[in-house]
Amino acid sequence: MKIKKINARYLKSLYKLGKEQFKSEFWFTKKFLKDSIKRKGIYLGAFENKKLIGAIFVDINDRPKAWLFFFDVMEKYRKHGIGHKLLKKIENVLPKDYYEIYTDLEKTDKLAIRFYNEHGFKKQ
């Protein structure tokens, strides 16, 4: 598995990845992805044999807060440390003057809540 920066070239793969997880979410559209990748931020993808299997987007427009606003790993690759590696890579490449990472999530998303709790996020 390799983690690298991604950009608009990966929109088709990102959409395919996100549709698996966010299929019933009204906000997840091709336009959302296209607009998102233009924002000032950090965009990373996890690849297995050149196939996008995970991605993380972090907005860096609200210093000192970085906002994680898209994070997904293909279901069959979950619980293999890929999400952990993506998050750690973000922490390593985040500019030094950004020392807080925030995210929003649904109260019903128990898997995400557990993941973020295990990685030191606190409920605000």
Short mmCIF file of C-alpha atoms in Angstrom, two decimals:
data_model
loop_
_atom_site.label_atom_id
_atom_site.label_comp_id
_atom_site.label_asym_id
_atom_site.label_seq_id
_atom_site.Cartn_x
_atom_site.Cartn_y
_atom_site.Cartn_z
CA MET A 1 0.00 0.00 0.00
CA LYS A 2 1.30 3.43 -0.98
CA ILE A 3 0.09 6.85 0.14
CA LYS A 4 0.57 9.82 -2.14
CA LYS A 5 -0.83 13.25 -2.91
CA ILE A 6 -3.84 13.28 -5.18
CA ASN A 7 -5.51 15.96 -7.29
CA ALA A 8 -8.35 16.45 -9.78
CA ARG A 9 -6.94 13.67 -12.00
CA TYR A 10 -8.39 11.21 -9.49
CA LEU A 11 -11.98 12.54 -9.47
CA LYS A 12 -13.43 9.47 -11.21
CA SER A 13 -11.73 7.08 -8.75
CA LEU A 14 -12.67 9.27 -5.78
CA TYR A 15 -16.30 9.29 -6.86
CA LYS A 16 -16.31 5.51 -7.20
CA LEU A 17 -14.71 5.17 -3.77
CA GLY A 18 -17.17 7.56 -2.12
CA LYS A 19 -20.28 6.11 -3.76
CA GLU A 20 -19.68 2.86 -1.89
CA GLN A 21 -19.72 4.61 1.49
CA PHE A 22 -21.93 7.64 0.88
CA LYS A 23 -24.48 6.25 -1.60
CA SER A 24 -27.49 7.60 0.31
CA GLU A 25 -25.91 10.96 1.21
CA PHE A 26 -27.33 13.92 -0.73
CA TRP A 27 -24.13 15.97 -0.33
CA PHE A 28 -21.84 13.45 -2.00
CA THR A 29 -21.76 14.41 -5.67
CA LYS A 30 -19.20 14.77 -8.44
CA LYS A 31 -19.55 18.54 -8.00
CA PHE A 32 -18.70 18.22 -4.29
CA LEU A 33 -15.48 16.40 -5.17
CA LYS A 34 -14.58 18.77 -8.00
CA ASP A 35 -15.12 21.85 -5.81
CA SER A 36 -13.38 20.26 -2.83
CA ILE A 37 -10.16 19.42 -4.60
CA LYS A 38 -9.79 23.10 -5.56
CA ARG A 39 -9.75 24.26 -1.93
CA LYS A 40 -6.57 25.03 -0.06
CA GLY A 41 -5.79 21.77 1.65
CA ILE A 42 -4.05 18.45 1.73
CA TYR A 43 -5.39 15.59 -0.38
CA LEU A 44 -3.98 12.11 -0.01
CA GLY A 45 -4.87 8.77 -1.49
CA ALA A 46 -4.01 5.22 -0.47
CA PHE A 47 -3.24 2.93 -3.38
CA GLU A 48 -2.97 -0.83 -3.73
CA ASN A 49 -1.49 -1.87 -7.08
CA LYS A 50 -2.33 1.60 -8.52
CA LYS A 51 -5.99 1.28 -7.41
CA LEU A 52 -7.35 4.01 -5.12
CA ILE A 53 -8.57 2.27 -1.97
CA GLY A 54 -8.76 5.20 0.44
CA ALA A 55 -8.61 8.98 0.56
CA ILE A 56 -8.47 11.83 3.04
CA PHE A 57 -9.08 15.56 2.46
CA VAL A 58 -8.08 18.21 5.00
CA ASP A 59 -8.93 21.88 4.61
CA ILE A 60 -6.26 24.32 5.86
CA ASN A 61 -8.09 27.65 5.69
CA ASP A 62 -8.81 28.11 9.41
CA ARG A 63 -5.42 28.32 11.15
CA PRO A 64 -4.65 26.77 13.64
CA LYS A 65 -7.50 24.35 12.88
CA ALA A 66 -7.30 21.86 10.04
CA TRP A 67 -10.69 20.45 9.04
CA LEU A 68 -10.91 16.83 7.94
CA PHE A 69 -13.91 16.84 5.60
CA PHE A 70 -13.60 13.69 3.50
CA PHE A 71 -12.19 10.40 4.71
CA ASP A 72 -13.00 7.01 3.26
CA VAL A 73 -11.46 3.58 2.87
CA MET A 74 -13.01 0.88 0.70
CA GLU A 75 -14.98 -1.47 2.91
CA LYS A 76 -12.95 -4.57 2.06
CA TYR A 77 -9.75 -2.74 3.09
CA ARG A 78 -11.01 -1.46 6.42
CA LYS A 79 -9.51 -2.67 9.68
CA HIS A 80 -6.12 -3.11 8.00
CA GLY A 81 -4.57 0.12 9.29
CA ILE A 82 -5.10 2.12 6.10
CA GLY A 83 -7.23 4.82 7.77
CA HIS A 84 -4.66 5.03 10.55
CA LYS A 85 -1.84 5.48 8.03
CA LEU A 86 -3.75 8.15 6.10
CA LEU A 87 -4.45 10.10 9.28
CA LYS A 88 -0.83 9.79 10.47
CA LYS A 89 0.44 10.97 7.08
CA ILE A 90 -1.82 14.04 7.33
CA GLU A 91 -0.42 14.76 10.79
CA ASN A 92 3.13 14.49 9.42
CA VAL A 93 2.61 16.78 6.41
CA LEU A 94 0.34 19.33 8.09
CA PRO A 95 2.08 22.73 8.33
CA LYS A 96 3.43 23.31 11.85
CA ASP A 97 1.08 26.23 12.52
CA TYR A 98 -1.90 23.86 12.18
CA TYR A 99 -1.92 21.89 15.38
CA GLU A 100 -5.59 20.94 15.74
CA ILE A 101 -7.58 18.63 13.47
CA TYR A 102 -11.37 18.79 13.56
CA THR A 103 -14.08 16.83 11.83
CA ASP A 104 -17.86 16.54 11.85
CA LEU A 105 -19.66 13.23 11.89
CA GLU A 106 -23.06 11.72 12.48
CA LYS A 107 -23.85 10.63 16.03
CA THR A 108 -25.09 7.35 14.58
CA ASP A 109 -21.79 6.52 12.85
CA LYS A 110 -20.43 4.23 15.56
CA LEU A 111 -17.52 2.97 13.45
CA ALA A 112 -16.27 6.52 12.80
CA ILE A 113 -16.78 7.53 16.44
CA ARG A 114 -14.71 4.58 17.61
CA PHE A 115 -11.99 5.29 15.03
CA TYR A 116 -11.68 8.96 16.00
CA ASN A 117 -11.74 8.16 19.73
CA GLU A 118 -8.92 5.64 19.23
CA HIS A 119 -6.93 8.36 17.46
CA GLY A 120 -7.25 10.96 20.22
CA PHE A 121 -10.11 13.06 18.90
CA LYS A 122 -12.32 14.63 21.57
CA LYS A 123 -16.01 15.47 21.36
CA GLN A 124 -16.60 19.24 21.39
#
